[in-house]
Tab-separated table of C-alpha atoms in Angstrom:
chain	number	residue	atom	x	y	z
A	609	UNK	CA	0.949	-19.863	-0.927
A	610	UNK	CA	3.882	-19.376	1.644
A	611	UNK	CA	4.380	-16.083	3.292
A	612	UNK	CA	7.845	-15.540	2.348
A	613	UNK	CA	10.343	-13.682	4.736
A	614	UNK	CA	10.610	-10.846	2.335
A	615	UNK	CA	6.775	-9.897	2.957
A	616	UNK	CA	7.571	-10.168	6.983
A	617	UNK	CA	9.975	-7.606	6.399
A	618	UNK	CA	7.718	-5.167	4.756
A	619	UNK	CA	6.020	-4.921	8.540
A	620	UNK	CA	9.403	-4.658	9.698
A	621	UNK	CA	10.629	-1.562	6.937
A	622	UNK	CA	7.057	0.196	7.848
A	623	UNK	CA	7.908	0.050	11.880
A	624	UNK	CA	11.167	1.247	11.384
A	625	UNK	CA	10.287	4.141	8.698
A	626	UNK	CA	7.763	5.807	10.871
A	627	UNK	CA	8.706	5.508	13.816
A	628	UNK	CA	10.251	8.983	14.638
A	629	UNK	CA	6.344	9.973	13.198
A	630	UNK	CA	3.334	10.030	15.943
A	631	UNK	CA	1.548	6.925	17.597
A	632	UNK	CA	-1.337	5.547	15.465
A	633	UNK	CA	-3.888	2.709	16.980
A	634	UNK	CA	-2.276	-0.246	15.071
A	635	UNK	CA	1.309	-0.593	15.278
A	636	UNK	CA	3.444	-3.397	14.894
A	637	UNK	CA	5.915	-4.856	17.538
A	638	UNK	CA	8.830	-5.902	15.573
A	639	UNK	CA	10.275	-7.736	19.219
A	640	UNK	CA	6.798	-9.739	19.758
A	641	UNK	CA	5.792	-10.590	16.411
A	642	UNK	CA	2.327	-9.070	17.061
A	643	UNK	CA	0.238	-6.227	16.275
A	644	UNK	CA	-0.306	-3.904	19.283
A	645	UNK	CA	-3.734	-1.878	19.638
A	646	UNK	CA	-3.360	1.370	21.368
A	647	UNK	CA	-6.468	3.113	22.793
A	648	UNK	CA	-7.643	6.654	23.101
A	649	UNK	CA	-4.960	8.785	24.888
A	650	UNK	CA	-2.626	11.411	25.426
A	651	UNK	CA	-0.330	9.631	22.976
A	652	UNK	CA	-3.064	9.591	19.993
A	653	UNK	CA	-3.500	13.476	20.215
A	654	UNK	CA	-1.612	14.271	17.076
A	655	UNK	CA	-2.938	11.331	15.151
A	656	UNK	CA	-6.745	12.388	16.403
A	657	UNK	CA	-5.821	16.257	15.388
A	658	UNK	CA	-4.539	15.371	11.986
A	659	UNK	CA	-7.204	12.416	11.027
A	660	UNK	CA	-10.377	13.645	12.143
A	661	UNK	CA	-10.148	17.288	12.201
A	662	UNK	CA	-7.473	18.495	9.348
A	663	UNK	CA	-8.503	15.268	7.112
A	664	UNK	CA	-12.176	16.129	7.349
A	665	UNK	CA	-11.333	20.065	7.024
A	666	UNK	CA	-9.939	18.740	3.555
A	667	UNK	CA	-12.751	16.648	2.659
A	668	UNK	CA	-15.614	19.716	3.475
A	669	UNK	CA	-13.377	21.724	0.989
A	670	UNK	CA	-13.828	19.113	-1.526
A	671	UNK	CA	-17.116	18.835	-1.247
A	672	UNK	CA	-18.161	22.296	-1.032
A	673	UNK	CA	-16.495	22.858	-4.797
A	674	UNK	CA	-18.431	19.607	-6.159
A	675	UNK	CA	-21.272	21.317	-4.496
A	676	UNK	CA	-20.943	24.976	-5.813
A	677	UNK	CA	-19.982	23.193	-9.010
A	678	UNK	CA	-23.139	21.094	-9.492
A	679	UNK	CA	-25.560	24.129	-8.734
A	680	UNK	CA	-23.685	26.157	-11.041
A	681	UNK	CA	-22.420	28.625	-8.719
A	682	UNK	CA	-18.808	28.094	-9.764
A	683	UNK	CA	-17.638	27.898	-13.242
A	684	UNK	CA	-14.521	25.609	-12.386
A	685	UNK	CA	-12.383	23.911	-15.299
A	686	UNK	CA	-12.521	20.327	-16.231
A	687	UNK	CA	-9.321	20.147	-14.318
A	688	UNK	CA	-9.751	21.616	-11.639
A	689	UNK	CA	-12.799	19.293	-10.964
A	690	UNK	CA	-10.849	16.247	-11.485
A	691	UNK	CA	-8.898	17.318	-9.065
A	692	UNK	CA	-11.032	18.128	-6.334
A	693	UNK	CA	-12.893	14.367	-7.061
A	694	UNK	CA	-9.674	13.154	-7.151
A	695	UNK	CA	-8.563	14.510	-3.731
A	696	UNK	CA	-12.131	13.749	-2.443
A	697	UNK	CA	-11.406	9.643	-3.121
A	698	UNK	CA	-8.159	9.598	-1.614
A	699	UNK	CA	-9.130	11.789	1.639
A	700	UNK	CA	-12.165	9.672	1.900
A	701	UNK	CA	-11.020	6.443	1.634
A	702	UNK	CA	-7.765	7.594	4.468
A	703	UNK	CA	-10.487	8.926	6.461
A	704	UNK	CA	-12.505	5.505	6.254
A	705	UNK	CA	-9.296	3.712	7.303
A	706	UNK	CA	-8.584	5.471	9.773
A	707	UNK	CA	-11.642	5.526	11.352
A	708	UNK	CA	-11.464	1.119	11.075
A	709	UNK	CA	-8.336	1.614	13.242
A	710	UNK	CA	-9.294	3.412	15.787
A	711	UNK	CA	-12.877	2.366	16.498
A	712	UNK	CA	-12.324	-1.669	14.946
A	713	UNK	CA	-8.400	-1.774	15.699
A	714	UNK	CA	-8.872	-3.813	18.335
A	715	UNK	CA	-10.906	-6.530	16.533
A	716	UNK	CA	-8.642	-6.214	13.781
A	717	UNK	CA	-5.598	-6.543	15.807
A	718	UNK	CA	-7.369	-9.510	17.827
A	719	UNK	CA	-7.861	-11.286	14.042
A	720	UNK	CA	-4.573	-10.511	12.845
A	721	UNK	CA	-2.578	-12.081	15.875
A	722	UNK	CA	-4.910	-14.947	15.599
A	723	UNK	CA	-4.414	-16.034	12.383
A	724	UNK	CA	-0.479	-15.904	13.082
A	725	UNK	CA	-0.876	-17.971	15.822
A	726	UNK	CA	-3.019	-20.279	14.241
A	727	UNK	CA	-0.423	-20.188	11.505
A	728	UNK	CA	2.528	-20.809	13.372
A	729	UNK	CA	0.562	-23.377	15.327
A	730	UNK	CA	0.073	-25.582	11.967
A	731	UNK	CA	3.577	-25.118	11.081
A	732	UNK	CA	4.700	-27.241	14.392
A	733	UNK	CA	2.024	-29.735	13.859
A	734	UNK	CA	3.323	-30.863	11.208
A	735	UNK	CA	1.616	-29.787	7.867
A	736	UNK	CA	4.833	-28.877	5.654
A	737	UNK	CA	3.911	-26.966	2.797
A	738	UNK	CA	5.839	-28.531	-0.202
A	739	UNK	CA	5.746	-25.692	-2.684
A	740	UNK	CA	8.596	-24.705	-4.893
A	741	UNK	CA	10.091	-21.690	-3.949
A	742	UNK	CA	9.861	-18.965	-6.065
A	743	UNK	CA	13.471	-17.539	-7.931
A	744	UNK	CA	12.049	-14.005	-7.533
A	745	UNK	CA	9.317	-12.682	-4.571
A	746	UNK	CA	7.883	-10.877	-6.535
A	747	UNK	CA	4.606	-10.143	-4.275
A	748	UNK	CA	7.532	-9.483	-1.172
A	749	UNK	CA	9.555	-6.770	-3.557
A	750	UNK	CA	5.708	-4.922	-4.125
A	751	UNK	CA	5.179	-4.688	-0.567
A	752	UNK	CA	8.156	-3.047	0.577
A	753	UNK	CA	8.127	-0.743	-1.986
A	754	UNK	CA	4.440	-0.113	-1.300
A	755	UNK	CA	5.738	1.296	2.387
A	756	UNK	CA	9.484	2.673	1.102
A	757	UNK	CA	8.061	4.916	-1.597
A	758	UNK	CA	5.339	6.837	0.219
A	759	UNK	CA	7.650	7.287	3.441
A	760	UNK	CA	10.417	8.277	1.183
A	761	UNK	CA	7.834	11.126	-0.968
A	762	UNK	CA	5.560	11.665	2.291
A	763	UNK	CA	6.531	15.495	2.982
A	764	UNK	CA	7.716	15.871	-0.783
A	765	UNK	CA	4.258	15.216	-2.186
A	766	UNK	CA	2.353	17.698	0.043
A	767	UNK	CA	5.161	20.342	-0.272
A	768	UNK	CA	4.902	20.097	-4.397
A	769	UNK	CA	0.857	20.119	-4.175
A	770	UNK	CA	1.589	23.469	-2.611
A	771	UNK	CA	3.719	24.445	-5.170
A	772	UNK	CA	2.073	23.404	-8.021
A	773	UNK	CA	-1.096	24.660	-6.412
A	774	UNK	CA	-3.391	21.199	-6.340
A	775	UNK	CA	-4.463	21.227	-3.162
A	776	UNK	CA	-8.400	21.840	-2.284
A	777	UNK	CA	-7.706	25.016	-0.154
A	778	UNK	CA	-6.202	26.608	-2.890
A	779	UNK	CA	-9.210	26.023	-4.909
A	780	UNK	CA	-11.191	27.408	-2.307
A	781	UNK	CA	-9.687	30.298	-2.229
A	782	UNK	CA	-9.529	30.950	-5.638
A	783	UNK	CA	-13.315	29.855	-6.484
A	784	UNK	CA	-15.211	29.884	-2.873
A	785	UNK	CA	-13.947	32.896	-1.232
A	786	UNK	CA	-14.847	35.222	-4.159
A	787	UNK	CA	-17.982	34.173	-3.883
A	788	UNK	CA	-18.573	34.387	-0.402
A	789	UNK	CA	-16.911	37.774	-0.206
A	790	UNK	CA	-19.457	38.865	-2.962
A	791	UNK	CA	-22.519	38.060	-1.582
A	792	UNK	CA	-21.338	38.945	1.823
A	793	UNK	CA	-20.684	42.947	0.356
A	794	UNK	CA	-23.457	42.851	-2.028
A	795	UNK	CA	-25.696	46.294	-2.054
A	796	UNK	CA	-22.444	47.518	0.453
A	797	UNK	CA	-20.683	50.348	-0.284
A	798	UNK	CA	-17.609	48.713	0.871
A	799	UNK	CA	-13.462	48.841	-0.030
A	800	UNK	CA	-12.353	45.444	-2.153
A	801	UNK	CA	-10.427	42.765	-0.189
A	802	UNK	CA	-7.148	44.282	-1.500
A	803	UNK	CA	-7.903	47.790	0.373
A	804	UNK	CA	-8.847	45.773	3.840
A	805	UNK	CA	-5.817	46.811	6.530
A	806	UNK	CA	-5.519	42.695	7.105
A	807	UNK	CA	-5.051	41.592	3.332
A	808	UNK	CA	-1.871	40.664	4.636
A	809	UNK	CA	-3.410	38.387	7.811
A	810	UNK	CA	-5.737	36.948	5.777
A	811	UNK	CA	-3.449	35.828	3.386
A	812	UNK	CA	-1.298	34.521	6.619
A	813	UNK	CA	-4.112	32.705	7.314
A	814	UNK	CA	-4.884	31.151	3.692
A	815	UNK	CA	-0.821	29.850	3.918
A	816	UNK	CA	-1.821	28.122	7.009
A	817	UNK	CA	-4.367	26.437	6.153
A	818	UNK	CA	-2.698	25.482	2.835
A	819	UNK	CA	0.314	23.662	4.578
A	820	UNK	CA	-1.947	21.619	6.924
A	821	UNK	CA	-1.971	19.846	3.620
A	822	UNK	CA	1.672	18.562	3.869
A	823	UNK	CA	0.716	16.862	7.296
A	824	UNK	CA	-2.548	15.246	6.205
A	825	UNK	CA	-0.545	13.650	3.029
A	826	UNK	CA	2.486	12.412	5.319
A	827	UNK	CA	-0.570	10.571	7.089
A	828	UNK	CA	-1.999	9.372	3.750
A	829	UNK	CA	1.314	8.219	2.338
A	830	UNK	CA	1.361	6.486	5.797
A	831	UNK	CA	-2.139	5.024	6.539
A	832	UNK	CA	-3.124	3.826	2.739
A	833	UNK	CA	0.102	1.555	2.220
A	834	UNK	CA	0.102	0.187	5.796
A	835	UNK	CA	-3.652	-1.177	5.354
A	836	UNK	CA	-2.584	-2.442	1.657
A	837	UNK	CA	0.137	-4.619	3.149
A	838	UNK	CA	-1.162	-5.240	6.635
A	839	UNK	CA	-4.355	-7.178	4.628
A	840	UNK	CA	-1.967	-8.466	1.425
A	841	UNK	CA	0.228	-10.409	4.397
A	842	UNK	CA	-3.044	-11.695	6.163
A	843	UNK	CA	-5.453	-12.843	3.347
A	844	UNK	CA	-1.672	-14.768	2.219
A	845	UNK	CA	-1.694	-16.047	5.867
A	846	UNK	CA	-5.171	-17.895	5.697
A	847	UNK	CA	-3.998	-18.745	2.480
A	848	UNK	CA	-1.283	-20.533	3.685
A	849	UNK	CA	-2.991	-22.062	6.624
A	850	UNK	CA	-6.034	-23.293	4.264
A	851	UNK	CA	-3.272	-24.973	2.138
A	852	UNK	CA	-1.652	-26.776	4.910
A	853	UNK	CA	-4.942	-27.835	6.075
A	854	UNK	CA	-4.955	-29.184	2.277
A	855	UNK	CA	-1.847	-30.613	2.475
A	856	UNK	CA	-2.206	-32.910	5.325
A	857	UNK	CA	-6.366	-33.689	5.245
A	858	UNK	CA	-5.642	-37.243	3.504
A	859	UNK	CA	-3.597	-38.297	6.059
A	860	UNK	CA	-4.748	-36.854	8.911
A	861	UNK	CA	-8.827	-37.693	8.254
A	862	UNK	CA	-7.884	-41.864	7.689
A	863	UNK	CA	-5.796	-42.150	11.265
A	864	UNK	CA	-7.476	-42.025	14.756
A	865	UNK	CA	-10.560	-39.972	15.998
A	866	UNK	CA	-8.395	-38.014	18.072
A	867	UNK	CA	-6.064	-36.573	15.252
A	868	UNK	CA	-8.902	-36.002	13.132
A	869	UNK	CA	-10.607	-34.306	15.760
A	870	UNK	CA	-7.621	-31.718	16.356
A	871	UNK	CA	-7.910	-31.300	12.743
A	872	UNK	CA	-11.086	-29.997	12.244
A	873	UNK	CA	-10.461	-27.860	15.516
A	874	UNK	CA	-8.098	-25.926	13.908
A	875	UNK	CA	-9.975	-25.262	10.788
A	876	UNK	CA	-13.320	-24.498	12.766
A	877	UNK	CA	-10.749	-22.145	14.771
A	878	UNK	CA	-9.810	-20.346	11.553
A	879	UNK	CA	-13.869	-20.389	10.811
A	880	UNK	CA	-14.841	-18.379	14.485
A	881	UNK	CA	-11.632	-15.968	13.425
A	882	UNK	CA	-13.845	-14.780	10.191
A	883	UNK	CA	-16.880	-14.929	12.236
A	884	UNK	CA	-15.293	-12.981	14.908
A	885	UNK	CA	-13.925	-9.883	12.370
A	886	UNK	CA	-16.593	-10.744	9.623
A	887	UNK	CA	-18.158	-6.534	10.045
A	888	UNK	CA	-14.320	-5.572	9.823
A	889	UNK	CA	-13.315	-7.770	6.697
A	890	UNK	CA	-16.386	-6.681	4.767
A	891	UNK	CA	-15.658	-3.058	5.446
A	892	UNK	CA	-12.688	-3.782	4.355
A	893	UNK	CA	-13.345	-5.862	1.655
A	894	UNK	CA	-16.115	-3.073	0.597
A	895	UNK	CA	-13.822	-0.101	1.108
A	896	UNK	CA	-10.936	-1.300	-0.895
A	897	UNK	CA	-12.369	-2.473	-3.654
A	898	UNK	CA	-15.011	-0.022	-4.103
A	899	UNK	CA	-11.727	3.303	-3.937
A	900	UNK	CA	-9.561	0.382	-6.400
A	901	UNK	CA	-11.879	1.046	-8.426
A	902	UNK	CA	-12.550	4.687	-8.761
A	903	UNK	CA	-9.063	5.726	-8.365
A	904	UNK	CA	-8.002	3.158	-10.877
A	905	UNK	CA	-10.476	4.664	-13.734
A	906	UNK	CA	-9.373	8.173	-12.811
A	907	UNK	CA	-5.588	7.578	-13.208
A	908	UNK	CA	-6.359	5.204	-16.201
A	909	UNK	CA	-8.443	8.579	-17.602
A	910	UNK	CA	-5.295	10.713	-16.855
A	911	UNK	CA	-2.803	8.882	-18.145
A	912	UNK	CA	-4.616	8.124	-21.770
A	913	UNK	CA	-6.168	11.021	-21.934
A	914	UNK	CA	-4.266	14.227	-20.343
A	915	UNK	CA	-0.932	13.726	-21.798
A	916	UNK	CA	0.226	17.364	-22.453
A	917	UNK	CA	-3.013	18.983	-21.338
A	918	UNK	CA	-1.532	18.851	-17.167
A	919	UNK	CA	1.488	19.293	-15.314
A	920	UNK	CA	3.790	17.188	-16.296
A	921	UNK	CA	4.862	16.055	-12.322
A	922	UNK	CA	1.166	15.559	-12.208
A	923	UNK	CA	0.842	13.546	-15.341
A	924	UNK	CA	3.517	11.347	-13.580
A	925	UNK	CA	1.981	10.902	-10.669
A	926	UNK	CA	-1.120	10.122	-11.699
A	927	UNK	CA	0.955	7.696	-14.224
A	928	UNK	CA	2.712	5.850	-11.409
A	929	UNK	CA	-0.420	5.459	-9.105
A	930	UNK	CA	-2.381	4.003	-11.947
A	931	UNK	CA	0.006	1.637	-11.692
A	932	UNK	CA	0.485	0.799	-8.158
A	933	UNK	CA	-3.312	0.719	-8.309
A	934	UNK	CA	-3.468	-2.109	-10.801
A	935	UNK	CA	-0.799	-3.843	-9.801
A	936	UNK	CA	-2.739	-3.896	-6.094
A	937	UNK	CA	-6.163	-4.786	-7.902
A	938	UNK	CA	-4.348	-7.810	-9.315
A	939	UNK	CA	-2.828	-8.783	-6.838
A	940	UNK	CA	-6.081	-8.509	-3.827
A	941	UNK	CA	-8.518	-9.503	-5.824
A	942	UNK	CA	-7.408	-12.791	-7.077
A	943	UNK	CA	-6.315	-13.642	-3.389
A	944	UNK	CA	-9.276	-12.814	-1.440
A	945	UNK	CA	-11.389	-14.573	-4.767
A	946	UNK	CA	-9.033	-17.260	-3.659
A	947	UNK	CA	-9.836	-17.662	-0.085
A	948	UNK	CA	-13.411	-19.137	-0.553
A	949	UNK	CA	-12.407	-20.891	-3.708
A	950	UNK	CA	-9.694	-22.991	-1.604
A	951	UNK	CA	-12.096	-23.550	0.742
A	952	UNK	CA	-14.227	-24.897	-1.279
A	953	UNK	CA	-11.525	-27.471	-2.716
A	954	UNK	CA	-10.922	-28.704	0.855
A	955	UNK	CA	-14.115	-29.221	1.600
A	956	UNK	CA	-14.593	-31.332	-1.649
A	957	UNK	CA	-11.422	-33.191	-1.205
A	958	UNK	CA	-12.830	-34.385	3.044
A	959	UNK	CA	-16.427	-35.840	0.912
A	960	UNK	CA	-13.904	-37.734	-1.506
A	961	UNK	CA	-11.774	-38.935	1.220
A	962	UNK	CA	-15.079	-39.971	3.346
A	963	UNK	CA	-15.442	-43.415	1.536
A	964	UNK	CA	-11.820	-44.828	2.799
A	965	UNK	CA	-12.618	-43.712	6.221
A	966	UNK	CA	-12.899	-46.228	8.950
A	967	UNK	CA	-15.530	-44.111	11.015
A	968	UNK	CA	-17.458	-42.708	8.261
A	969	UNK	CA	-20.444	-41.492	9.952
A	970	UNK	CA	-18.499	-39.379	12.729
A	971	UNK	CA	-16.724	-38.078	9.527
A	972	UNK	CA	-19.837	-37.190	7.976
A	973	UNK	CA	-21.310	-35.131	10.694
A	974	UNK	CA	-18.247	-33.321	11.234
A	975	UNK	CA	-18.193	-32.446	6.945
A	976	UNK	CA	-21.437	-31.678	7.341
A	977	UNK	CA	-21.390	-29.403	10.014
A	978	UNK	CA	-18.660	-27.188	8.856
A	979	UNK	CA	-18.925	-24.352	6.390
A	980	UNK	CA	-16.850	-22.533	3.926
A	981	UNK	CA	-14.548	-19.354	4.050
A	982	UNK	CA	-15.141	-16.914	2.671
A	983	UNK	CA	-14.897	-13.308	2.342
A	984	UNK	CA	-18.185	-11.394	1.889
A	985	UNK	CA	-18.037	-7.492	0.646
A	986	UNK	CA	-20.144	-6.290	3.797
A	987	UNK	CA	-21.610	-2.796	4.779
A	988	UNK	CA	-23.288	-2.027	8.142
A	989	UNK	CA	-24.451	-5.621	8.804
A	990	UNK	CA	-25.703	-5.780	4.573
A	991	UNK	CA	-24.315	-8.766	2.749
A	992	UNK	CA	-23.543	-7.647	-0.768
A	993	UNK	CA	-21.016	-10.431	-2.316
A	994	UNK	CA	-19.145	-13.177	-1.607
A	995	UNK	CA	-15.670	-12.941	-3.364
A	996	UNK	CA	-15.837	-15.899	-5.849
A	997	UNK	CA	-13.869	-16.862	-9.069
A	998	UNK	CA	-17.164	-14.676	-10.956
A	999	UNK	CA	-16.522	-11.813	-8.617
A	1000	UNK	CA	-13.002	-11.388	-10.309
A	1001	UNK	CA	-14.089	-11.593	-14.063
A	1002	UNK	CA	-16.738	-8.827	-13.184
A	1003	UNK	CA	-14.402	-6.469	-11.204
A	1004	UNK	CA	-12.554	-6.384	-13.882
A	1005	UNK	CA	-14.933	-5.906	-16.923
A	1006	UNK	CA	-16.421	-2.886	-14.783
A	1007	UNK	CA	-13.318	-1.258	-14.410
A	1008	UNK	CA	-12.729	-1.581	-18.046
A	1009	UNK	CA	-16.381	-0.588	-19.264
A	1010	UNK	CA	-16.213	2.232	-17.015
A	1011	UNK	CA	-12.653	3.617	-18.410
A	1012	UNK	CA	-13.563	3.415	-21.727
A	1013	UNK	CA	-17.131	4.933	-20.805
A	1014	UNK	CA	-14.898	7.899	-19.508
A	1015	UNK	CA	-12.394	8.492	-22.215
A	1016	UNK	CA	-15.547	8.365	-24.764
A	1017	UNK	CA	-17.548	10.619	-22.992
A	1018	UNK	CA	-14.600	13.697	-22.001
A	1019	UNK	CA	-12.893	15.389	-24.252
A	1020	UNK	CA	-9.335	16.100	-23.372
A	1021	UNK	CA	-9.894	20.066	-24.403
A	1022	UNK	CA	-12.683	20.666	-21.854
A	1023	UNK	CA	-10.130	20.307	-19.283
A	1024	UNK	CA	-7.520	22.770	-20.483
């Protein structure tokens, strides 16, 4: 596991792509090195104004048809629901990230420049990683195009839900309002919305509120990929540092008690660093793979099932996020499975290396002493998981038993 230059520059692309856009709590210093945490201020008014009052706005819409829907006040298509649940995950899940960055940036930011500094402190004492490098980076090429195509289709996407008329005010309008306005002028001998003298206003007002839209996707298309990478290049940083504690245990843990003390100082400093963040990585840990996998068996849904029946720029869509959306699962999953699994090989390799030892029973106490990394999938202070080589193979089969439950269970023609 070595963090390659390529994925350094994917922090670097996502500075420099959105930076003419407005301040957000976690940016990145591209001079320092470091992640920089920015407070509540006057700076953060457009970011508070679009994330937590036009985001939510969104998200009420998209409940209020799954609401009117379920008691069978509204009579919506198959497809039309689909796409208010679909719209529903991804507002959610920005809304949950953005609320991590501005009320647990500063932990977050704290963790992040910790483990670089613990990383680039391992690098200059001397544990060389000596791992072939790869002919492709595969895992740096992802990233950057994980932040180029989002800021590249940020204003595109919300302009062509407008057009193509998939975004949750619309639906309101066409389902919600007729309903209101009907029980509103029932047993009224009142003139039809066409006949009103500020038809014209009103729909003013409906074109408003329909473009908000465009500015609460450019902060989607901006807040989803920059979490993706910013915990892909992390979770590959403790990697990296668990392997070069790895790489230099039998050597260091059979020379003096001073070495080996520095040693485990650095690994117990890695330790605290999960301690310290552990509510923030198992939101995290929660969050992401709890959206991976409803959005993946929605676009997996879409894209076997749908053909022909939608839009064709939606089929596409839906087509290509499928697929950033596995390729992400398969790429997280294994890595954060792999971060307690490591850790558990280093810890076996110090009890193997603890009969050549000269001071054996300082060694023992210090094994002893020291847990495990891990990551645990973690929701208001409730352990659910650890992520372990069985939490992959499950992940997967639910995501799998759940898409196939789904394309058994729908027809495609209820949703034209």
């Amino acid at each position: 596991m070595v963090v390659t230059p390529l994925m350094w520059a994917s922090w670097d692309r996502y500075k420099s792509l959105n930076q003419h856009l407005w301040l957000t709590p976690i940016e990145w210093n591209i001079a320092k090195r470091r992640l920089e945490y920015h407070p509540i201020s006057k700076m953060l008014i457009p970011y508070l104004t679009i994330s937590f009052f036009l985001l939510p706005f969104h998200i009420f819409c998209c409940l209020s048809l799954l609401f009117f829907q379920l008691y069978g006040s509204l009579r919506m298509s198959w497809l039309d629901v689909s796409r208010a649940g679909g719209m529903l995950a991804m507002a959610t899940t920005t809304l949950a990230y953005e609320s991590l960055y501005l009320f647990k940036g500063e932990n977050m930011v704290r963790m992040a420049n910790n483990i670089i500094t613990l990383d680039q402190s391992l690098c200059s004492y001397g544990e060389v990683l000596k791992t072939k490098p790869a002919k492709y980076d595969s895992l740096g090429i992802a990233l950057n195009a994980m932040i180029i195509l989002p800021s590249a289709s940020q204003y595109l996407i919300g302009i062509a839900g407008m057009y193509f008329k998939l975004d949750p005010v619309y639906l309101v309008q066409k389902y919600v309002s007729p309903l209101i306005l009907e029980a509103w002028n029932s047993g009224r001998d009142v003139a039809t919305l066409e006949n009103y003298q500020d038809f014209s206003l009103s729909e003013i007002c409906w074109l408003i509120a329909r473009s908000s839209q465009i500015i609460t996707t450019a902060q989607a298309c901006r807040a989803l990929p920059w979490m993706d990478v910013m915990t892909t290049l992390l979770v590959h940083l403790v990697l990296q540092c668990i392997e070069r504690l790895d790489s230099a245990s039998e050597r260091i843990l059979l020379q003096s008690q001073g070495r080996v003390e520095r040693y485990f100082g650095r690994y117990s400093a890695l330790k605290i660093i999960f301690l310290v963040s552990a509510v923030e990585t198992g939101a995290l840990v929660s969050i992401m793979m709890a959206m991976g996998m409803i959005l993946s068996i929605m676009c997996n849904f879409t894209s076997v099932k749908l053909y022909g029946t939608i839009p064709t720029m939606v089929y596409v869509s839906c087509t290509l996020v499928g697929v950033l959306i596995q390729v992400f699962v398969h790429v997280m999953v294994p890595m954060a499975v792999n971060v307690y699994e490591m850790g558990k090989g280093v810890a076996e390799k110090w009890k193997g290396l603890l009969g050549r030892s000269g001071n054996k029973k300082y060694l023992v106490r210090r094994v002893k002493s020291i847990k495990v990394l891990g990551l645990y999938a973690e929701l208001f202070g409730f352990k659910m998981f650890r992520c372990q080589k069985s939490t992959k193979r499950r992940y997967y089969y639910a995501i799998l038993e759940y898409t196939c439950t789904a394309l058994l269970s729908l027809d495609a023609s209820w949703f034209m």
